[in-house]
Short mmCIF file of C-alpha atoms and ligand atoms in Angstrom, two decimals:
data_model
loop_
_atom_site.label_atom_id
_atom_site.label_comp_id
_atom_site.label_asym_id
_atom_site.label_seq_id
_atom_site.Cartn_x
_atom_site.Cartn_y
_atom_site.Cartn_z
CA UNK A 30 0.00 0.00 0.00
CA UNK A 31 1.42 3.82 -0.76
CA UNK A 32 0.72 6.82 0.48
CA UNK A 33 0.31 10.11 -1.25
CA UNK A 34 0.29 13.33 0.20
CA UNK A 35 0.24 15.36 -3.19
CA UNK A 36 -2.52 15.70 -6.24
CA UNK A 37 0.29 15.24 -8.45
CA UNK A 38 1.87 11.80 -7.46
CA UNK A 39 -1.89 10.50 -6.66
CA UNK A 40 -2.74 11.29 -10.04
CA UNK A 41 0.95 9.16 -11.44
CA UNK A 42 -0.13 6.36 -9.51
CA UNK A 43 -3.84 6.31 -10.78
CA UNK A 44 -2.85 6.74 -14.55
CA UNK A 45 -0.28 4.09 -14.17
CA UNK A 46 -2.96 1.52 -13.05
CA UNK A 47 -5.44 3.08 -15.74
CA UNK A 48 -2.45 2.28 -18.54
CA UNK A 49 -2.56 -1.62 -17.21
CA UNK A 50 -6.75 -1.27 -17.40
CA UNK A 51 -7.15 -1.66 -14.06
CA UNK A 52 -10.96 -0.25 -12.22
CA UNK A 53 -10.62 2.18 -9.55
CA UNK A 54 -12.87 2.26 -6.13
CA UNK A 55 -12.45 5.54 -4.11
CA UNK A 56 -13.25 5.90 -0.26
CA UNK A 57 -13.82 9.37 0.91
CA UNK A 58 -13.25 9.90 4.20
CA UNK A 59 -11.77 12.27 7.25
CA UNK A 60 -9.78 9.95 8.70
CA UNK A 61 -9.91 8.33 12.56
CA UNK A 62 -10.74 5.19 10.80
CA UNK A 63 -13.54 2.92 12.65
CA UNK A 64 -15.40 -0.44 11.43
CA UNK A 65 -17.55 1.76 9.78
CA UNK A 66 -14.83 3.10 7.35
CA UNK A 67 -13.51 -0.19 7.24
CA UNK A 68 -16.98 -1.73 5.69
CA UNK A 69 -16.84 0.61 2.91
CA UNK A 70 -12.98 -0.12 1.99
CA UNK A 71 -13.80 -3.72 2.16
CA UNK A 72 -17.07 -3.66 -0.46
CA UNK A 73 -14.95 -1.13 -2.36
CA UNK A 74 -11.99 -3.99 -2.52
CA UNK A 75 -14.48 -6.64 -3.50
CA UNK A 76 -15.67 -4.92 -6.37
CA UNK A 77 -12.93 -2.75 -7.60
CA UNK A 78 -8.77 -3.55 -9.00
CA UNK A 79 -7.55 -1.10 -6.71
CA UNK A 80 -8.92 1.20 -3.89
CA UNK A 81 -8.02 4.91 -3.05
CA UNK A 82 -9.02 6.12 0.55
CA UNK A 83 -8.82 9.66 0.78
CA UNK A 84 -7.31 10.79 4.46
CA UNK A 85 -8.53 14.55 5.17
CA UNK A 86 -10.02 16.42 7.21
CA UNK A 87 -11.83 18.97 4.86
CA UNK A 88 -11.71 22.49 6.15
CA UNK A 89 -14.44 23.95 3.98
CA UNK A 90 -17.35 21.61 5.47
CA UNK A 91 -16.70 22.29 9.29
CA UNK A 92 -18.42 25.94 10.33
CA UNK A 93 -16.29 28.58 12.61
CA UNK A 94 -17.36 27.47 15.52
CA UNK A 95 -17.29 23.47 15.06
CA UNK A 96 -14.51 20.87 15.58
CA UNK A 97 -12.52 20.98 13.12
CA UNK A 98 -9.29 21.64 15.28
CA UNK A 99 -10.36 19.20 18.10
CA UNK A 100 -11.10 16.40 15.72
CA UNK A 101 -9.30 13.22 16.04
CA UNK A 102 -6.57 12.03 13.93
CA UNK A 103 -4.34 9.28 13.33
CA UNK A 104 -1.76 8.78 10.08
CA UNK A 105 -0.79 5.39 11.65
CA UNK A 106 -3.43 3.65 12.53
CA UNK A 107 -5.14 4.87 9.73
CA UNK A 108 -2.81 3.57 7.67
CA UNK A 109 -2.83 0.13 9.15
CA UNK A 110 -7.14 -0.22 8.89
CA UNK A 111 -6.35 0.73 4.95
CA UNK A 112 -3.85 -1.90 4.37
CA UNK A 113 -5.95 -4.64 6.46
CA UNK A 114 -9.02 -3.83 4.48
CA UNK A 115 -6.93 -3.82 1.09
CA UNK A 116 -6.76 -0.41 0.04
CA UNK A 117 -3.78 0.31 -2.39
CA UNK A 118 -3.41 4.06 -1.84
CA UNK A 119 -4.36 6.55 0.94
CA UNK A 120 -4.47 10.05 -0.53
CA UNK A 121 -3.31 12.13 2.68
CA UNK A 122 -3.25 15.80 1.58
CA UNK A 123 -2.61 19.62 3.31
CA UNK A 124 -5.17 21.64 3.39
CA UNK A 125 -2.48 23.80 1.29
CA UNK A 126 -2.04 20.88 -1.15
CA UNK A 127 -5.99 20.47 -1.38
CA UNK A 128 -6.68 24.50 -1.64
CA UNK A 129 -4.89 27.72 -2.70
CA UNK A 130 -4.50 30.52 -0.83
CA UNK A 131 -6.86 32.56 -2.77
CA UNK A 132 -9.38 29.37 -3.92
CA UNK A 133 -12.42 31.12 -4.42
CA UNK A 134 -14.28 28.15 -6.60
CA UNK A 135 -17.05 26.37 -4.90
CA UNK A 136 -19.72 23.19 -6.12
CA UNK A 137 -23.09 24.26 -4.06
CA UNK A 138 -26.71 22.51 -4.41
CA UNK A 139 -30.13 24.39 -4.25
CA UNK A 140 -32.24 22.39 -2.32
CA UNK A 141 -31.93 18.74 -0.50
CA UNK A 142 -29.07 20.55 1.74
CA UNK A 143 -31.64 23.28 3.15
CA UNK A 144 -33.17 20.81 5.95
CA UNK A 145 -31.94 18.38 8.70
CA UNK A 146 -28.28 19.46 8.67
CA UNK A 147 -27.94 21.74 6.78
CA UNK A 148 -30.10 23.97 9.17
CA UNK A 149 -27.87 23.90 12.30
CA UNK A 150 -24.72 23.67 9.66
CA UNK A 151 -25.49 26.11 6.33
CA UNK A 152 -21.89 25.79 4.83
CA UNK A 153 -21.78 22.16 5.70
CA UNK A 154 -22.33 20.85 1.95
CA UNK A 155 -21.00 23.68 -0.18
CA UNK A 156 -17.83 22.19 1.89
CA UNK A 157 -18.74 18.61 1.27
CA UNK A 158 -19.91 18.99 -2.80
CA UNK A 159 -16.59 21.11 -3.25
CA UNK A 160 -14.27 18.52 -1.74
CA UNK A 161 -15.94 15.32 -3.20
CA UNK A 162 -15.93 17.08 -6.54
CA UNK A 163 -12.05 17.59 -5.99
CA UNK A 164 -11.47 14.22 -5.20
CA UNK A 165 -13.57 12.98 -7.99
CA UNK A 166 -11.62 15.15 -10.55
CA UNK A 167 -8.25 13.87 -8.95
CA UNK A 168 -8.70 10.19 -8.51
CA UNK A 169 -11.11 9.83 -11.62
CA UNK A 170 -12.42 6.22 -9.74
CA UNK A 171 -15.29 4.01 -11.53
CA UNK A 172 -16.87 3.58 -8.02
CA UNK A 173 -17.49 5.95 -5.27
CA UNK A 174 -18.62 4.61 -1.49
CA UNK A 175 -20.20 6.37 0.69
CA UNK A 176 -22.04 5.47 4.11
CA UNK A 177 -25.93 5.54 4.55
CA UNK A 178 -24.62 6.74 8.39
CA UNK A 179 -24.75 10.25 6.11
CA UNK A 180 -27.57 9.66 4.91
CA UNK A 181 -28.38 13.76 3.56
CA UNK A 182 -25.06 13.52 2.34
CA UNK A 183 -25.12 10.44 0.35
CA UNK A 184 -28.56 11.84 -1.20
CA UNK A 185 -26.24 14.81 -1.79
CA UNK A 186 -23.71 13.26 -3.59
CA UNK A 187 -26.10 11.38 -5.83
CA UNK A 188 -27.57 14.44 -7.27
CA UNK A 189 -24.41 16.38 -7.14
CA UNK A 190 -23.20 12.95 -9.71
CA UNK A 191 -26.03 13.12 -11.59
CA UNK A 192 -26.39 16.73 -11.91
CA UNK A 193 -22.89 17.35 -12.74
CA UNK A 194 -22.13 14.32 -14.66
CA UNK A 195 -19.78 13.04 -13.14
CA UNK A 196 -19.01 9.10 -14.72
CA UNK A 197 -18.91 7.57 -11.68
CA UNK A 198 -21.39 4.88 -10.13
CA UNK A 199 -21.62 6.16 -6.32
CA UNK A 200 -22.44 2.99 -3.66
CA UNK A 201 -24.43 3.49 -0.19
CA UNK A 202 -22.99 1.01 2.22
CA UNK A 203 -25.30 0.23 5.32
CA UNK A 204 -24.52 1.51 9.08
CA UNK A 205 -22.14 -0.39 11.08
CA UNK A 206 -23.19 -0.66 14.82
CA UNK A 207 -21.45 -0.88 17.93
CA UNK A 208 -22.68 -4.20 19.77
CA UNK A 209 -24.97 -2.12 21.82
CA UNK A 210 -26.66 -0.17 18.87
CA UNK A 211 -24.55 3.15 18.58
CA UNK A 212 -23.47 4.09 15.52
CA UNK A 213 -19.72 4.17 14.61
CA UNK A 214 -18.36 7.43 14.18
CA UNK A 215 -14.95 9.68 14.66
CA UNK A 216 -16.92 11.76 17.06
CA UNK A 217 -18.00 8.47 19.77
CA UNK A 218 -14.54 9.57 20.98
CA UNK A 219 -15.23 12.85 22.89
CA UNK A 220 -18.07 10.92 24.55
CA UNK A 221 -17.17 10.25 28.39
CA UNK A 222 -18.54 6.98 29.76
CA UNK A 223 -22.32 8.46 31.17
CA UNK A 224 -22.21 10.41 27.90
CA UNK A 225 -21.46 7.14 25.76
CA UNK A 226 -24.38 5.62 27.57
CA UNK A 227 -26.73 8.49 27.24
CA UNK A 228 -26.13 8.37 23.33
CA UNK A 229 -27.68 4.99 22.96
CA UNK A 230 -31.07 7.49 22.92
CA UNK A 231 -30.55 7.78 19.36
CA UNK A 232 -30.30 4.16 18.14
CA UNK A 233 -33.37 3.55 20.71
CA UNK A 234 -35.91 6.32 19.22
CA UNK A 235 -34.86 5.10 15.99
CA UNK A 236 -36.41 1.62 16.92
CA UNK A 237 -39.10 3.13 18.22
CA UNK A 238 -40.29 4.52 14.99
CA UNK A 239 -39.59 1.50 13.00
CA UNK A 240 -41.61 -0.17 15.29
CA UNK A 241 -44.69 1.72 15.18
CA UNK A 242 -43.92 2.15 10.83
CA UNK A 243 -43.65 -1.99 10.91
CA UNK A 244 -47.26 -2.25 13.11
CA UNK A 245 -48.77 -0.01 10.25
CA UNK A 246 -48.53 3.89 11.17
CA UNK A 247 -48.67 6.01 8.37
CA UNK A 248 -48.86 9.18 10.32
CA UNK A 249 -45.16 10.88 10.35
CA UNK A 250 -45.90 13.20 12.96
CA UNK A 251 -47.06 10.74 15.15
CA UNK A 252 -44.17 8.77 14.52
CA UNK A 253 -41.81 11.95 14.66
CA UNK A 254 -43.34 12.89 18.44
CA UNK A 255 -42.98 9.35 19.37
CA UNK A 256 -39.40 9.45 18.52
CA UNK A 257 -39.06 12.95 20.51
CA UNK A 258 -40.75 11.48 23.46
CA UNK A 259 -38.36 8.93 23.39
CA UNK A 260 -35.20 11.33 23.10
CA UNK A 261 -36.50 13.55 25.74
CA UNK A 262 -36.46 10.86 28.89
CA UNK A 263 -32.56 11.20 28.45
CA UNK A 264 -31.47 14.13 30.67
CA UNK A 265 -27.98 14.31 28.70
CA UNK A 266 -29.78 14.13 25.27
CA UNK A 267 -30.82 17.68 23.80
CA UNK A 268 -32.86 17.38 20.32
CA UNK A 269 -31.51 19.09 16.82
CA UNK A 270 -33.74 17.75 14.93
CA UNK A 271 -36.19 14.82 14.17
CA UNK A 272 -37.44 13.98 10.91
CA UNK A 273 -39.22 11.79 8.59
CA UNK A 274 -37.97 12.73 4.88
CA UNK A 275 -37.47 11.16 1.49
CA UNK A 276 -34.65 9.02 1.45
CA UNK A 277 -33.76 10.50 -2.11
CA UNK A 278 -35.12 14.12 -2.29
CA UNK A 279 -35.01 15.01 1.58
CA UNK A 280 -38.21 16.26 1.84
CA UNK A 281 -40.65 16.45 4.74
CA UNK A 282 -43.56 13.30 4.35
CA UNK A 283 -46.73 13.89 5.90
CA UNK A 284 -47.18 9.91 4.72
CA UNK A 285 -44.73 6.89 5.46
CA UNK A 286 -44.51 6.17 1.99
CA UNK A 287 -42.26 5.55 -0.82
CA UNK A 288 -38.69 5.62 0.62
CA UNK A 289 -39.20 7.18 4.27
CA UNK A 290 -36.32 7.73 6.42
CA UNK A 291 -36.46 8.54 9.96
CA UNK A 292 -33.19 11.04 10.57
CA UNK A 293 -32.20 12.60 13.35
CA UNK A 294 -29.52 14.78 14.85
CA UNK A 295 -28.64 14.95 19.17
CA UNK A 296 -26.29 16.63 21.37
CA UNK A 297 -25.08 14.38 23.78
CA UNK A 298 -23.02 16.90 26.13
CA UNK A 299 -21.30 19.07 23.84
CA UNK A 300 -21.15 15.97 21.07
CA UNK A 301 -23.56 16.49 18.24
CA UNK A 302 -24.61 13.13 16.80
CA UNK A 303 -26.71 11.77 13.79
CA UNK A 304 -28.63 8.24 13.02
CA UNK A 305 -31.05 7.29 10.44
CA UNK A 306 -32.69 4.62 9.38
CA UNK A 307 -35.26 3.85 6.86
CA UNK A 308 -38.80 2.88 7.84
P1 AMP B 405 -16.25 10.51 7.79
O1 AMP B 405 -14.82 10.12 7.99
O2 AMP B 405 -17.03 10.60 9.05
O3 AMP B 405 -16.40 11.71 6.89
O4 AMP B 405 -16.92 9.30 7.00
C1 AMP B 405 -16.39 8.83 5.79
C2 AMP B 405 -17.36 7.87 5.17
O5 AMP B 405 -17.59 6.77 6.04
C3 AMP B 405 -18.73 8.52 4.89
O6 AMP B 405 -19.23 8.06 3.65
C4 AMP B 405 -19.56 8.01 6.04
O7 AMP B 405 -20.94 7.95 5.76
C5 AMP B 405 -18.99 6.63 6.24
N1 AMP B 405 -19.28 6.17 7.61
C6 AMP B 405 -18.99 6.81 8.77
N2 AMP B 405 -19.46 6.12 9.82
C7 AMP B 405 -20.06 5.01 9.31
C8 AMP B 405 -20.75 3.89 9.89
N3 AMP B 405 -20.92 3.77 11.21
N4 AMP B 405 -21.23 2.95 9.06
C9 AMP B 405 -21.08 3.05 7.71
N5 AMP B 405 -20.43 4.08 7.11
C10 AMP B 405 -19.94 5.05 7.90
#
């Protein structure tokens, strides 16, 4: 496995396997790599010659008062989940290698990034869509995979791929779980032990709506208080939102019906959290 910390040499090393008609998978992600990460570099090895993971922690999506400088990183064991999962290149730029000084050029979408997160975090996905598209443009893969943990942003990056044309066939890979029902993330880490209890909430109201969708509700807003209700008897837990949208367009539903996903966003302490799941 190599590592490349420049556009240039990531670019030598993708042509080269290109030349020998090799297929490229790419694996976005910010680093701090979990089981969760590791799921999507394993499908992407299944299915693909050779795998890029992209290792960055992308400036533009964080907002000025977020974590960007507190969040957790580390090259080596990063490095060391790649190679296990069979990746054969981790792209590990600068922020100065992935943007100039004066980079003023930015990929933004008009709607499906107004709601859920994109409320408590406006510059989130004009972040995400820029760096993506960067990565896309540099790495050139045939497959892109993403996580349904994100779920807005994987409905993001479809339309951004469609929209944009970009030739490349982008895969949702399902939520990996802790045993006890928390999803993986970079962020469980600044949970303290009452606080890594307390954020089982999420996973919990979650059940509760699928639940009540499998025994035939239809109402969302009954569904969406239930879930509330259910958030609310944690003292640590403090809502952002609770939804029930279209999996592909993000809309509100009034209806369970089509593709309805239940998504919701909770502080835990200081920690701001997300789970989805569809009903
Ligand atoms: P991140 O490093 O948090 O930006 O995530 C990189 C990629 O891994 C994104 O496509 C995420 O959706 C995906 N991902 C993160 N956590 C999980 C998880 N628990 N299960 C599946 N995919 C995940």
């Amino acid at each position: 496995m190599q590592i490349a910390e420049t556009i240039e040499e990531t670019r030598r090393i993708v042509k080269e396997w290109r030349k020998e008609g090799l297929s490229v998978g790419l694996v976005p992600t910010m680093g701090y790599l979990h089981d969760g990460h590791k799921s999507l570099i394993v499908r992407a090895a299944g299915e693909n010659d050779r795998v890029v993971v992209s290792d960055f922690v992308n400036p533009t999506q964080f907002g000025v008062n977020e974590d960007l400088d507190s969040y957790p990183r580390d090259m080596e064991r990063d490095a060391a989940v790649c190679e296990e999962a069979g990746a054969a290149l981790i792209f590990h730029p600068s922020p100065e290698e992935m943007y100039f000084p004066d980079h003023c050029t930015f990929v933004d979408m008009e709607s499906l990034t107004k709601g859920l997160c994109g409320k408590t975090r406006p510059t989130h996905f004009r972040g995400v869509c820029t760096v993506v598209s960067k990565l896309f443009h540099i790495v050139a893969p045939d497959r892109a995979y993403f996580g349904q943990k994100d779920a807005q942003q994987l409905a993001v990056i479809r339309r951004m791929a469609r929209d944009l044309d970009f030739d490349i066939e982008i895969v949702g890979c399902p939520i990996v779980r802790e045993a006890d029902g928390l999803a993986m993330s970079s962020r469980n880490t600044y949970l303290d032990g009452k606080e890594r209890q307390a954020a089982l909430i999420l996973s919990q109201a979650l059940a509760r709506g699928e639940e009540m969708a499998k025994a035939g509700e239809k109402d969302a807003a009954k569904i969406k208080a239930a879930m509330e209700e259910k958030i609310r008897t944690e003292p640590l837990a403090k809502i952002d939102y609770v939804e029930i949208v279209d999996a592909d367009t993000m809309e509100s539903l009034d209806t369970v019906a089509g593709r309805p996903l239940a998504a919701i966003a909770v502080y835990i302490g200081k920690t701001r959290l997300i789970d989805n799941t569809l009903l």
